[in-house]
PDB file of C-alpha atoms in Angstrom:
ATOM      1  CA  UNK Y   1     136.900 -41.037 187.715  1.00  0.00           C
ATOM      2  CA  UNK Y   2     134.874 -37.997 186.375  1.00  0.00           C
ATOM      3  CA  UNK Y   3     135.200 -37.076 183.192  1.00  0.00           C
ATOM      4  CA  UNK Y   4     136.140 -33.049 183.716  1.00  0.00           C
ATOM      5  CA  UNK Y   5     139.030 -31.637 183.630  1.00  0.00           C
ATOM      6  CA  UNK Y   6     141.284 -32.436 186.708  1.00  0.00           C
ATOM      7  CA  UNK Y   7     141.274 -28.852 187.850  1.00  0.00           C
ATOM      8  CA  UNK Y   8     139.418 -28.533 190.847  1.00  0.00           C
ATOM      9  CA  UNK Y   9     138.815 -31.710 193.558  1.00  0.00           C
ATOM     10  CA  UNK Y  10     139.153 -33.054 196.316  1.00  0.00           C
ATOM     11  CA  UNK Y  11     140.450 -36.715 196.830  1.00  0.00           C
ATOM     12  CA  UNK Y  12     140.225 -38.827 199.589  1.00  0.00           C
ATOM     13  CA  UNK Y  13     142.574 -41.419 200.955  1.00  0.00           C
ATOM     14  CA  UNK Y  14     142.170 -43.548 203.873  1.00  0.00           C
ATOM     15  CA  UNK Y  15     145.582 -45.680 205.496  1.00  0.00           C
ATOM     16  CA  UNK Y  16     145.082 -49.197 205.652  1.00  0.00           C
ATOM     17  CA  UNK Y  17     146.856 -50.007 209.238  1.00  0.00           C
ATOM     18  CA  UNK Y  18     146.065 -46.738 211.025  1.00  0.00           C
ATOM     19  CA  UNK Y  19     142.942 -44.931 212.483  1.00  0.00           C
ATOM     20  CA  UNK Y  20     143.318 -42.121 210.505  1.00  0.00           C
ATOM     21  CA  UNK Y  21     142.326 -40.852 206.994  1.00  0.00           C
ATOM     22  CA  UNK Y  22     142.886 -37.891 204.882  1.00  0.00           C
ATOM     23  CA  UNK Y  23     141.759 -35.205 202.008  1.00  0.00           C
ATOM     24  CA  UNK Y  24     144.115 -33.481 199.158  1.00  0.00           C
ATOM     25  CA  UNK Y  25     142.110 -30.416 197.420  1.00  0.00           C
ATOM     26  CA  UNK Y  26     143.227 -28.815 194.523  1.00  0.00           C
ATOM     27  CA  UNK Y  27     141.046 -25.450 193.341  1.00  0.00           C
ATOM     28  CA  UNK Y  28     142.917 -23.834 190.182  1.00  0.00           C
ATOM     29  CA  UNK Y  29     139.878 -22.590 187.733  1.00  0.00           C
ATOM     30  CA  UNK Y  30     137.647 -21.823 190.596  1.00  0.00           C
ATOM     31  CA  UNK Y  31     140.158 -20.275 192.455  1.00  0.00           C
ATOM     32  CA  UNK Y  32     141.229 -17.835 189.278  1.00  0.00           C
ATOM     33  CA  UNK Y  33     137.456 -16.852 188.356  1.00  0.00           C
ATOM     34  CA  UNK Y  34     137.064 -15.270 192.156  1.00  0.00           C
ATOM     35  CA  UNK Y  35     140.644 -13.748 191.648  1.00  0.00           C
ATOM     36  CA  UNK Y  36     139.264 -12.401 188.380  1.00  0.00           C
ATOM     37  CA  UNK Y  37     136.260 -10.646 189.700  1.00  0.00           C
ATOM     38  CA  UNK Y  38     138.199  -8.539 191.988  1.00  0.00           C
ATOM     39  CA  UNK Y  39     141.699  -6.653 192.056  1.00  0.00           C
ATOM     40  CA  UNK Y  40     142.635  -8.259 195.414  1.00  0.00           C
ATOM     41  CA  UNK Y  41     145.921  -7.856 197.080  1.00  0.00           C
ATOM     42  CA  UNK Y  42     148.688 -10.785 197.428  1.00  0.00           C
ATOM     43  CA  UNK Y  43     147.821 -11.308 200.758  1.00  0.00           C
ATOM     44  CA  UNK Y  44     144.272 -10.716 200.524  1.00  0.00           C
ATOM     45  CA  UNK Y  45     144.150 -13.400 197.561  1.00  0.00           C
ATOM     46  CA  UNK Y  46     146.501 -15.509 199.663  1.00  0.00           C
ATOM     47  CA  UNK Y  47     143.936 -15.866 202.485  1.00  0.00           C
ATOM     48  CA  UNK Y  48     141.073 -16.089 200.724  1.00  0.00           C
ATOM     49  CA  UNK Y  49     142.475 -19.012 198.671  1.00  0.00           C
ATOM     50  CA  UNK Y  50     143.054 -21.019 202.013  1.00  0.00           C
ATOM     51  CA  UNK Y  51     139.492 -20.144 202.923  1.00  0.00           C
ATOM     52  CA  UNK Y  52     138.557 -22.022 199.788  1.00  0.00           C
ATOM     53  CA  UNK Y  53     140.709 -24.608 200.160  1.00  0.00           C
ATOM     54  CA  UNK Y  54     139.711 -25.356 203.609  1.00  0.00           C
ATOM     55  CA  UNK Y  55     136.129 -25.018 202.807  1.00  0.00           C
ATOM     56  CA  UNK Y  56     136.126 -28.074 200.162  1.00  0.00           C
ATOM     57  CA  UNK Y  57     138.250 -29.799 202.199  1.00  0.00           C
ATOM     58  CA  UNK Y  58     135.066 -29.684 204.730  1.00  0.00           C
ATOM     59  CA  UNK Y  59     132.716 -30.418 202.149  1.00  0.00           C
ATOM     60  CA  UNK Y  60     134.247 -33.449 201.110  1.00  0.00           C
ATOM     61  CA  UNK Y  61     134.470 -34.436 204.842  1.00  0.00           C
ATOM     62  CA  UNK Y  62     130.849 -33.761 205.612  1.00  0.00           C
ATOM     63  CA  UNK Y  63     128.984 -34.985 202.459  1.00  0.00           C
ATOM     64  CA  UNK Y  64     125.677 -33.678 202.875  1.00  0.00           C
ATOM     65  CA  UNK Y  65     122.893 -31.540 201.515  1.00  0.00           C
ATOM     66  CA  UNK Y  66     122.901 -27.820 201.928  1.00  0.00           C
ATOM     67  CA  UNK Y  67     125.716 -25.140 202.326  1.00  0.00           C
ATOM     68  CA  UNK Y  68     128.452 -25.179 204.113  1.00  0.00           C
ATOM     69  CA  UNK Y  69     129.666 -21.074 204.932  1.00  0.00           C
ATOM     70  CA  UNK Y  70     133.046 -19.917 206.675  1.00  0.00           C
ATOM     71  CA  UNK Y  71     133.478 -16.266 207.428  1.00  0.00           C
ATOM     72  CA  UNK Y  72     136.783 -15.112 208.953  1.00  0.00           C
ATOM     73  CA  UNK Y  73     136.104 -11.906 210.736  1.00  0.00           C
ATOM     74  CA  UNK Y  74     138.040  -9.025 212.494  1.00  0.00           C
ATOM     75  CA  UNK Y  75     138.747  -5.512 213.083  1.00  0.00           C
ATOM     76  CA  UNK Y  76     141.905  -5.031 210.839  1.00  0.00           C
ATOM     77  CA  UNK Y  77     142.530  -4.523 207.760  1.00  0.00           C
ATOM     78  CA  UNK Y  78     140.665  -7.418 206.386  1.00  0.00           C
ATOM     79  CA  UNK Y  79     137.262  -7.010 208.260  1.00  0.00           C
ATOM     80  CA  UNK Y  80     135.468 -10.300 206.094  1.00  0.00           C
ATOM     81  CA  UNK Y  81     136.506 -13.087 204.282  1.00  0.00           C
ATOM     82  CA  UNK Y  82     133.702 -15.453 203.066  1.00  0.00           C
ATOM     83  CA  UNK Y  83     133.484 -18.534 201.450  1.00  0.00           C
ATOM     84  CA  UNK Y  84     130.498 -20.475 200.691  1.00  0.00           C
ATOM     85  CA  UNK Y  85     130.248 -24.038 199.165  1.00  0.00           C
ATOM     86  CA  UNK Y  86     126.984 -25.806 198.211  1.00  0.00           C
ATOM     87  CA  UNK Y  87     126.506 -29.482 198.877  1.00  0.00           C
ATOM     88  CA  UNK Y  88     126.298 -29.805 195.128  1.00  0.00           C
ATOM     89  CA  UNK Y  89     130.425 -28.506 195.056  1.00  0.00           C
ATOM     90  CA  UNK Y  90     129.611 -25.224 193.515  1.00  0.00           C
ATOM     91  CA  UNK Y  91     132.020 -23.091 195.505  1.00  0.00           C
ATOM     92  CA  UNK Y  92     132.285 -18.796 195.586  1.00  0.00           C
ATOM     93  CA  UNK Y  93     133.964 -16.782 197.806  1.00  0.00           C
ATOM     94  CA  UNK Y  94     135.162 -13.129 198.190  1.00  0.00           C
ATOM     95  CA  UNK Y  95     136.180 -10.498 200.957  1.00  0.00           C
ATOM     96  CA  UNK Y  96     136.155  -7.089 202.111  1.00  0.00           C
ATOM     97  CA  UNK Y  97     139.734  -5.204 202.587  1.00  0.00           C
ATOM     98  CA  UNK Y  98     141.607  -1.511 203.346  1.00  0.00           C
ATOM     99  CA  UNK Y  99     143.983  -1.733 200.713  1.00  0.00           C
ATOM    100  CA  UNK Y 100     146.078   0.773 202.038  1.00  0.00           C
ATOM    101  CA  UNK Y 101     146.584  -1.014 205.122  1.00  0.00           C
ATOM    102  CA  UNK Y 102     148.067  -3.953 203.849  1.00  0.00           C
ATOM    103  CA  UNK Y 103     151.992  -4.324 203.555  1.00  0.00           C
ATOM    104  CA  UNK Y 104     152.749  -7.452 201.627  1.00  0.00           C
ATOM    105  CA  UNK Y 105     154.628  -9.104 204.279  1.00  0.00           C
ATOM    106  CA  UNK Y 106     151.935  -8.774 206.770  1.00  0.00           C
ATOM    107  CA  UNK Y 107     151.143 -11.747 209.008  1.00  0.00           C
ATOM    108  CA  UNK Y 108     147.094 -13.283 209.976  1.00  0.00           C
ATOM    109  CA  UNK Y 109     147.797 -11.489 213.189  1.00  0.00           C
ATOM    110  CA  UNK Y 110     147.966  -8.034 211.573  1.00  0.00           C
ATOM    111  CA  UNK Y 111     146.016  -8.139 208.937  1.00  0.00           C
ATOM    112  CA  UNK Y 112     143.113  -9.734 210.732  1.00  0.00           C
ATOM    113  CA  UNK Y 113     143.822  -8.692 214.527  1.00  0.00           C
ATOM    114  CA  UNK Y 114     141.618 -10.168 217.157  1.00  0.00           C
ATOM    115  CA  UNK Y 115     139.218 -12.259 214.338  1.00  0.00           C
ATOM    116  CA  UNK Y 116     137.347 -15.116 214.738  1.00  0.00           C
ATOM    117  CA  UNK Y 117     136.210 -17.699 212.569  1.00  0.00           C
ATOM    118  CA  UNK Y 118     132.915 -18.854 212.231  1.00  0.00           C
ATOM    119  CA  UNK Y 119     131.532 -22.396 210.383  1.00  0.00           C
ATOM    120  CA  UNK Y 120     127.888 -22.508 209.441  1.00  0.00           C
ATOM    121  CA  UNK Y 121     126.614 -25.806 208.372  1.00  0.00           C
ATOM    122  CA  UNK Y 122     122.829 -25.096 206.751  1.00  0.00           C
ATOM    123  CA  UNK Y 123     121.548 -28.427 205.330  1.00  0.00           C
ATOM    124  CA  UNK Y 124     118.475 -28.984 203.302  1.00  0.00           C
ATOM    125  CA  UNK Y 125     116.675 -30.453 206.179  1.00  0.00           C
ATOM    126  CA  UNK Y 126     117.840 -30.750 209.532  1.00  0.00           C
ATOM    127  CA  UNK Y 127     118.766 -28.209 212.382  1.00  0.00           C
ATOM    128  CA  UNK Y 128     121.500 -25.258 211.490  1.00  0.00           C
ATOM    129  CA  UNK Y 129     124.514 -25.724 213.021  1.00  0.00           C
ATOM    130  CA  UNK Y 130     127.188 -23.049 213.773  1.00  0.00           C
ATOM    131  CA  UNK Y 131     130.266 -22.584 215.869  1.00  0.00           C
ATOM    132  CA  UNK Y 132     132.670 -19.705 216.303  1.00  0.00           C
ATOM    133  CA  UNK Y 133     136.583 -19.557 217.331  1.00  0.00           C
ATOM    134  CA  UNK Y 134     138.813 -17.425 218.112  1.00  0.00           C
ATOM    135  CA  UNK Y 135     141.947 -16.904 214.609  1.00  0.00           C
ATOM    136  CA  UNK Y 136     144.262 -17.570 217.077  1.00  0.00           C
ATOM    137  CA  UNK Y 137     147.157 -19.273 214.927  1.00  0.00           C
ATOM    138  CA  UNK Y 138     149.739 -17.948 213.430  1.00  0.00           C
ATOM    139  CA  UNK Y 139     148.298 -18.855 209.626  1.00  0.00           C
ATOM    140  CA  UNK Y 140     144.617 -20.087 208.482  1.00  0.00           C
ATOM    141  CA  UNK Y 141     145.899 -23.957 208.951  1.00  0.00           C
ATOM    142  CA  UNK Y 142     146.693 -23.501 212.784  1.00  0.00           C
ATOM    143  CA  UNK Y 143     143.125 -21.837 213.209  1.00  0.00           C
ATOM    144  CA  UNK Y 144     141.434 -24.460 211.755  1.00  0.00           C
ATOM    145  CA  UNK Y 145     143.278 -26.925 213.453  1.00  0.00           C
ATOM    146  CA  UNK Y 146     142.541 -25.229 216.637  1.00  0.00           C
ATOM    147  CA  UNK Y 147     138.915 -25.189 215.783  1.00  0.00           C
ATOM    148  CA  UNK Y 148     138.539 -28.596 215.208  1.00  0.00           C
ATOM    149  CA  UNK Y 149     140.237 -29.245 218.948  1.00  0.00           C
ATOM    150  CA  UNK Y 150     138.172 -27.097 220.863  1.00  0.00           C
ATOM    151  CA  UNK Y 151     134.797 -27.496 218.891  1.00  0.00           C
ATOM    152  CA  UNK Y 152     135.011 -30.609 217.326  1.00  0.00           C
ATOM    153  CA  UNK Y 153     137.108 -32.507 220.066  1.00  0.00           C
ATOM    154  CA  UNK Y 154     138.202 -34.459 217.211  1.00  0.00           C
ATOM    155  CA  UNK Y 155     142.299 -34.832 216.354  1.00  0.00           C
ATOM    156  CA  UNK Y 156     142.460 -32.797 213.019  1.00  0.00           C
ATOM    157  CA  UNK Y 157     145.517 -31.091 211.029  1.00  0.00           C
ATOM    158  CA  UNK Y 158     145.132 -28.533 208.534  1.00  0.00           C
ATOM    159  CA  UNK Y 159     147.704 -28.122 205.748  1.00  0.00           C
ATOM    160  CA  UNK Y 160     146.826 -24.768 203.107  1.00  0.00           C
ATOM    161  CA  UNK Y 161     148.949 -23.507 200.493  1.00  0.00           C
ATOM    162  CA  UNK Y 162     148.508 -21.227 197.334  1.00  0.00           C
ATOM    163  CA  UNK Y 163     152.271 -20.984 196.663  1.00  0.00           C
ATOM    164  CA  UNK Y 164     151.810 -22.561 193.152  1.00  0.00           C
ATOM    165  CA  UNK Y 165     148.906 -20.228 192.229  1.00  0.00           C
ATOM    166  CA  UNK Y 166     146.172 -23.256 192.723  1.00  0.00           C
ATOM    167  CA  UNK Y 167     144.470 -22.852 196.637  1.00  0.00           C
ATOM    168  CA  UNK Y 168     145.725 -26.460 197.659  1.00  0.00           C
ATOM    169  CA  UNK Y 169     145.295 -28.277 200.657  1.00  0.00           C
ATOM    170  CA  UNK Y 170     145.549 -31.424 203.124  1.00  0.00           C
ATOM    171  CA  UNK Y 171     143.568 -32.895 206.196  1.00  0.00           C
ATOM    172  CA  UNK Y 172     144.459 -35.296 208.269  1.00  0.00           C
ATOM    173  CA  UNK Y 173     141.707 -36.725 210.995  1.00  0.00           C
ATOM    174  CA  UNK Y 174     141.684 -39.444 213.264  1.00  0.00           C
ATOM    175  CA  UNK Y 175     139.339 -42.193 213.210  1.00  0.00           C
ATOM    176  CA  UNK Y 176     137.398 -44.007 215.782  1.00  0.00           C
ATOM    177  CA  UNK Y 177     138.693 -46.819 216.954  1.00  0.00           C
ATOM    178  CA  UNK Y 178     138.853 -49.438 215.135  1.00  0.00           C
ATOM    179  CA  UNK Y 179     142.336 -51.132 213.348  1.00  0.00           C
ATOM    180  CA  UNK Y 180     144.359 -49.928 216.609  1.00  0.00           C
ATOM    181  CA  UNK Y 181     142.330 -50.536 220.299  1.00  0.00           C
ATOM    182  CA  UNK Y 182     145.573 -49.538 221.931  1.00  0.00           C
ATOM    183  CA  UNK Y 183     146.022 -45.856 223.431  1.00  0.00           C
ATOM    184  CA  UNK Y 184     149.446 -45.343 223.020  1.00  0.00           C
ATOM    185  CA  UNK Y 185     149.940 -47.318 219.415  1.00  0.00           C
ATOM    186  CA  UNK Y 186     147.309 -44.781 218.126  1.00  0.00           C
ATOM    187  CA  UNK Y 187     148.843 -41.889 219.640  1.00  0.00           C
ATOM    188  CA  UNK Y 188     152.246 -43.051 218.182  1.00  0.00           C
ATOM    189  CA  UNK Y 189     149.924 -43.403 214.813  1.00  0.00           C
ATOM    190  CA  UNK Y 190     148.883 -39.901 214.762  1.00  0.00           C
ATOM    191  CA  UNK Y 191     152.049 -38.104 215.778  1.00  0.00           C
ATOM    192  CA  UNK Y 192     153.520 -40.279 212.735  1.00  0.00           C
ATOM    193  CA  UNK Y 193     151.195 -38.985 210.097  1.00  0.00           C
ATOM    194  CA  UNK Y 194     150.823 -35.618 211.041  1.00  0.00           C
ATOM    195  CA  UNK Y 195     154.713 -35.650 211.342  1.00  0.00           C
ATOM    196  CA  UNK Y 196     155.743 -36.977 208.177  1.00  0.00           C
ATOM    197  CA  UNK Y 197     152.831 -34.303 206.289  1.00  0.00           C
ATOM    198  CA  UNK Y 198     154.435 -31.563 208.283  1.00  0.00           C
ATOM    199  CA  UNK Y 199     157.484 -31.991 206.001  1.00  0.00           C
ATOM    200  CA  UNK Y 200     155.803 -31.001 202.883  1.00  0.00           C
ATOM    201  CA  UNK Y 201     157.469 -28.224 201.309  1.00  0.00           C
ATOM    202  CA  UNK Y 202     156.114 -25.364 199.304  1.00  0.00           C
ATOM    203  CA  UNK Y 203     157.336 -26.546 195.607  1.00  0.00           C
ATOM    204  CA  UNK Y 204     155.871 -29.844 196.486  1.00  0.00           C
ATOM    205  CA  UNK Y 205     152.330 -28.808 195.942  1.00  0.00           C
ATOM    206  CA  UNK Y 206     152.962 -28.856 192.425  1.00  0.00           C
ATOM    207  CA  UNK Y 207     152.479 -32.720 192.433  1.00  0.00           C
ATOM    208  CA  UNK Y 208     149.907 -34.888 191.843  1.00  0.00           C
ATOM    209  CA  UNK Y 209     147.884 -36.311 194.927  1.00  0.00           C
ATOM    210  CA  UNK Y 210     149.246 -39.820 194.095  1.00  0.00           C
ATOM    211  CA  UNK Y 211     153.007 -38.875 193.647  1.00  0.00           C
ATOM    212  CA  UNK Y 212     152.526 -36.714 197.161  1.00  0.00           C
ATOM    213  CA  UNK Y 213     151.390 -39.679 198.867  1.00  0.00           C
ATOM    214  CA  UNK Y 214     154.208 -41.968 197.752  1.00  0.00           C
ATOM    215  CA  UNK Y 215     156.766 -39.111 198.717  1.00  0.00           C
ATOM    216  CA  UNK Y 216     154.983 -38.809 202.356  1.00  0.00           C
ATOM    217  CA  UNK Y 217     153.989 -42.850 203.578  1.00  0.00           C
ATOM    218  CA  UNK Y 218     155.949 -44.920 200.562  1.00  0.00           C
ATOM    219  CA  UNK Y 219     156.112 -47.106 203.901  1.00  0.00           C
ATOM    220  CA  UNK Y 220     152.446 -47.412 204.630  1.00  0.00           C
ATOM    221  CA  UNK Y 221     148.890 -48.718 202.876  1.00  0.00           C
ATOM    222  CA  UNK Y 222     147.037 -46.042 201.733  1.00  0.00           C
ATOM    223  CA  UNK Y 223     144.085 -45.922 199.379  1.00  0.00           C
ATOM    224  CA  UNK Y 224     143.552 -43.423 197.500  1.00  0.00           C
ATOM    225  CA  UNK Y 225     139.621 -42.760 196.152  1.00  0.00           C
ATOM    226  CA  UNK Y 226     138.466 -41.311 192.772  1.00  0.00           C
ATOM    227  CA  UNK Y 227     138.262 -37.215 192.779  1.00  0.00           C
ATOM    228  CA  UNK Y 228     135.345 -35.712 193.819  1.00  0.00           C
ATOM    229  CA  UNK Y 229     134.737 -32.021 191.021  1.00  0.00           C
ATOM    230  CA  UNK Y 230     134.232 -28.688 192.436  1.00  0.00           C
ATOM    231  CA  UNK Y 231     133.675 -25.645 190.223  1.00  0.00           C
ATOM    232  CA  UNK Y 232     132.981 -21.914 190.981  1.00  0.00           C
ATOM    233  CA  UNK Y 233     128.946 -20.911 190.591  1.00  0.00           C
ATOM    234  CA  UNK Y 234     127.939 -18.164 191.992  1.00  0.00           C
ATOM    235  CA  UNK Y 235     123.835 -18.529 193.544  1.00  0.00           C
ATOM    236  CA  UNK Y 236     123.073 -14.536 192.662  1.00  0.00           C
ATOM    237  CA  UNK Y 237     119.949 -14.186 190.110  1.00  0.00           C
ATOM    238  CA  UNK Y 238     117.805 -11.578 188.790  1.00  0.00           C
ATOM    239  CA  UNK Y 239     115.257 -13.016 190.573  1.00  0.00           C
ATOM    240  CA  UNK Y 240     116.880 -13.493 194.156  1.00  0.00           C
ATOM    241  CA  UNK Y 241     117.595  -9.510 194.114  1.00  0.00           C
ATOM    242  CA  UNK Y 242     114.130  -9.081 192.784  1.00  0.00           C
ATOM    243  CA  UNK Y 243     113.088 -10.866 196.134  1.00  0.00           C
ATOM    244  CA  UNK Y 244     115.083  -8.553 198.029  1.00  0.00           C
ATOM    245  CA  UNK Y 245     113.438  -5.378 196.991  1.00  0.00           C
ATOM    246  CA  UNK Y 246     109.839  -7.257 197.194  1.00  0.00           C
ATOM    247  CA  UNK Y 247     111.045  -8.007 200.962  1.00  0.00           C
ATOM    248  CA  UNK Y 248     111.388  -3.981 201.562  1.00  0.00           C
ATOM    249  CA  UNK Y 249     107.801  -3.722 201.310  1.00  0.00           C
ATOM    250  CA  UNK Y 250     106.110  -1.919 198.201  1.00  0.00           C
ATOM    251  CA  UNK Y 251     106.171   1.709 199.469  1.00  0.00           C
ATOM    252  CA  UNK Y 252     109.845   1.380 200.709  1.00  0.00           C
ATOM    253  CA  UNK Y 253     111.168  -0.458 197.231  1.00  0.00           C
ATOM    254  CA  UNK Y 254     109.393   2.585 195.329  1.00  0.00           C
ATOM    255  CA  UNK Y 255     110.963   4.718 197.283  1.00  0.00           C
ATOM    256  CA  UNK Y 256     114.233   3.376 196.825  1.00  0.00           C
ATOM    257  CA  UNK Y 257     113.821   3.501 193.379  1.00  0.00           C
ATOM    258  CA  UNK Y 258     113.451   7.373 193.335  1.00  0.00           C
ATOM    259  CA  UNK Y 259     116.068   7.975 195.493  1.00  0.00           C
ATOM    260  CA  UNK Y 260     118.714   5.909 193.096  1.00  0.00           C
ATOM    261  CA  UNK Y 261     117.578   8.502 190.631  1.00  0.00           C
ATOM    262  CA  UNK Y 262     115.063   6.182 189.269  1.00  0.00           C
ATOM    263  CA  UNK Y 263     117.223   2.542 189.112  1.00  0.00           C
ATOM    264  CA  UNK Y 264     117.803   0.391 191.799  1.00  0.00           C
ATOM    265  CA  UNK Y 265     121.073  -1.267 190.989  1.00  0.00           C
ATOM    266  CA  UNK Y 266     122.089  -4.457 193.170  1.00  0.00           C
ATOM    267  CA  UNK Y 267     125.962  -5.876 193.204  1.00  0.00           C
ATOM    268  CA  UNK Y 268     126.842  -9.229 194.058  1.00  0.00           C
ATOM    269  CA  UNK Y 269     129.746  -9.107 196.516  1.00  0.00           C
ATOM    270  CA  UNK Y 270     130.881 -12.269 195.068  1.00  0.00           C
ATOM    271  CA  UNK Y 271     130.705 -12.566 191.366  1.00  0.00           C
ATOM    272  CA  UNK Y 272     130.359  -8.368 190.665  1.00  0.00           C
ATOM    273  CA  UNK Y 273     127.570  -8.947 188.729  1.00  0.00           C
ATOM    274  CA  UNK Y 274     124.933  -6.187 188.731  1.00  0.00           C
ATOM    275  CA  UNK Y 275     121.110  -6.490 188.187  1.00  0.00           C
ATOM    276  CA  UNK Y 276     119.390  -3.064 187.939  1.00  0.00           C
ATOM    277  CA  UNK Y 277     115.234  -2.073 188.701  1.00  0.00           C
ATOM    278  CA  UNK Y 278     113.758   0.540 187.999  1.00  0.00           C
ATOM    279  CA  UNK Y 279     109.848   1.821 188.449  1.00  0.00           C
ATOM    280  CA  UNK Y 280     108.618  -0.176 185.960  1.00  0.00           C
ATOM    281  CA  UNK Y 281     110.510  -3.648 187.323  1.00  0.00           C
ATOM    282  CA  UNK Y 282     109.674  -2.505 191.000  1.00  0.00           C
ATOM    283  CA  UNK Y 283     106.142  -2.119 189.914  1.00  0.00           C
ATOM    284  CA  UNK Y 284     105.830  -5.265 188.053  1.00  0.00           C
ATOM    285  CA  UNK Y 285     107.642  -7.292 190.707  1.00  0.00           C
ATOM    286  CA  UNK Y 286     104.860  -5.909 193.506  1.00  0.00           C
ATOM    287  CA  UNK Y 287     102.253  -6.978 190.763  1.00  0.00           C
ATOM    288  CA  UNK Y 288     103.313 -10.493 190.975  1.00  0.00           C
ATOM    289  CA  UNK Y 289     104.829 -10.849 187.576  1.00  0.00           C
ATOM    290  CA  UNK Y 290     108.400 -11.646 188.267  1.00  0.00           C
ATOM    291  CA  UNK Y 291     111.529 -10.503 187.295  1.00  0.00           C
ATOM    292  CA  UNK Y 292     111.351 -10.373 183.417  1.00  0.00           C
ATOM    293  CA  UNK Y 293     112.225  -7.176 182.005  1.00  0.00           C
ATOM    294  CA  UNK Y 294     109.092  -4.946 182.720  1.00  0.00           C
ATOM    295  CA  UNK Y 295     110.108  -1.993 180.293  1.00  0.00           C
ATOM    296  CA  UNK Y 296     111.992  -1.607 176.928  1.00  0.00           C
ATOM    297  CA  UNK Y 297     115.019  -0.150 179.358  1.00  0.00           C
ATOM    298  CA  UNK Y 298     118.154  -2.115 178.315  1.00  0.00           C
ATOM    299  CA  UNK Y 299     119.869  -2.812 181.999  1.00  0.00           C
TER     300      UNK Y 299
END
């Protein structure tokens, strides 16, 4: 086991007798530091906690090196939500809203009307891989499910909650064959797992991973594996928005610079924070000496 604070993991469990295994996630700390870095709505923060949870819940599935991005998009009242989680478990996420336009009762279908969601996987080495569907579920869990159908071909079941103020979540997936050859007994297999997780109610997500599993297949083997840490780090430096301006092209970033009023000022969508330039930094960064502080201006 690691030796951080149980706050935010995933934990994988794998049944004994059945071709199927699963993932719990449970993101409390990194979940609260997005929250805290923007005055979301309820049902903004709602959503973008399932994005999380389903995100690590991928992550842990995957294992490999790189980032893994989902972006829900649509037309409505929530236009973007993003989540991005390195291969290294540092997870961020945020999202764009009309905060007028969002009654707190409002459903996925309203509040992101005719979306779709898109997974990029972007390893290390290797080709990119992305595919898009359509948010056609009546909640987050359905979507992914669907998406895991119709790109993945693979049988997969979502399960996202932030009831309990933690973004929680379960995944069930189906195995190759292997411990059941039979059609029909693994079909039977499935539909029993997926059934018996179905019943999970709200206040139950309060539980530990071990006491959930003993509540849903007391009947069956599982194993369950040691906890795998997340924790929220945000990849925005100095430096990065530094290479932004430098990709503008000298005359452009200069001119930039005067048109701010003399500071270029660059916001991280995801963590807020703010790294300023001005003439002196935009100068120095075209001279090839970095992103240090070029002038005595405090930013």
């Amino acid at each position: 086991m690691s030796d951080l604070p149980d706050t935010d993991f995933t934990q994988r469990f794998i049944f004994d007798d059945r071709d199927v295994r699963g993932e719990w996630v449970t993101l409390e700390d990194s979940y609260a530091a997005v929250l805290a870095r923007h005055q979301y709505p309820a049902p903004v923060q709602a959503l973008l906690g399932e994005l999380m949870a389903a995100t690590a819940l991928l992550v842990g599935a995957l294992k490999f090196d790189g980032l893994l991005i989902l972006q829900a998009r649509s037309q409505g009242p929530i236009p973007l939500l993003m989540v991005e989680c390195s291969g290294e478990r540092d997870i961020r996420g945020m999202a764009r809203y009309e905060a007028d336009q969002i009654p707190a009762d409002a459903s996925l279908a309203q509040l992101m009307p005719d979306g779709h969601l898109t997974l990029t996987i972007d390893p290390v080495k290797g080709q990119r891989y992305q595919g898009t569907v359509d948010l056609d579920g009546a909640n987050l869990s359905e979507c992914f499910t669907n998406y895991f159908v119709q790109s993945q071909q693979l049988n997969t079941r979502f399960w996202l909650d932030t009831t309990t103020g933690k973004a929680r979540g379960l995944l069930l997936q189906q195995l190759p064959r292997d411990r059941q050859p039979d059609d029909e007994e693994r079909e039977e297999s499935w539909q029993h797992v997926i059934a018996l997780a179905s019943t999970l109610k709200p206040e139950e997500w309060s539980l530990e991973n071990e006491t959930l599993l003993h509540r849903l297949y007391h009947e069956d083997a599982v194993r369950l594996f040691d906890i795998q840490p997340l924790r929220f780090k945000c990849s925005c430096s100095r430096e990065r928005s530094g290479n932004a301006l430098v990709s503008l092209g000298e005359h452009d970033a200069k001119q930039l610079v005067e048109e701010c009023g003399g500071t270029v000022e660059i916001d991280c969508q995801f963590c807020n924070e703010r790294y300023f330039f001005d003439a002196s930094d935009v100068a120095q960064l075209f001279a090839g000496g970095g992103t240090d502080l070029a002038s005595d201006t405090r930013h």
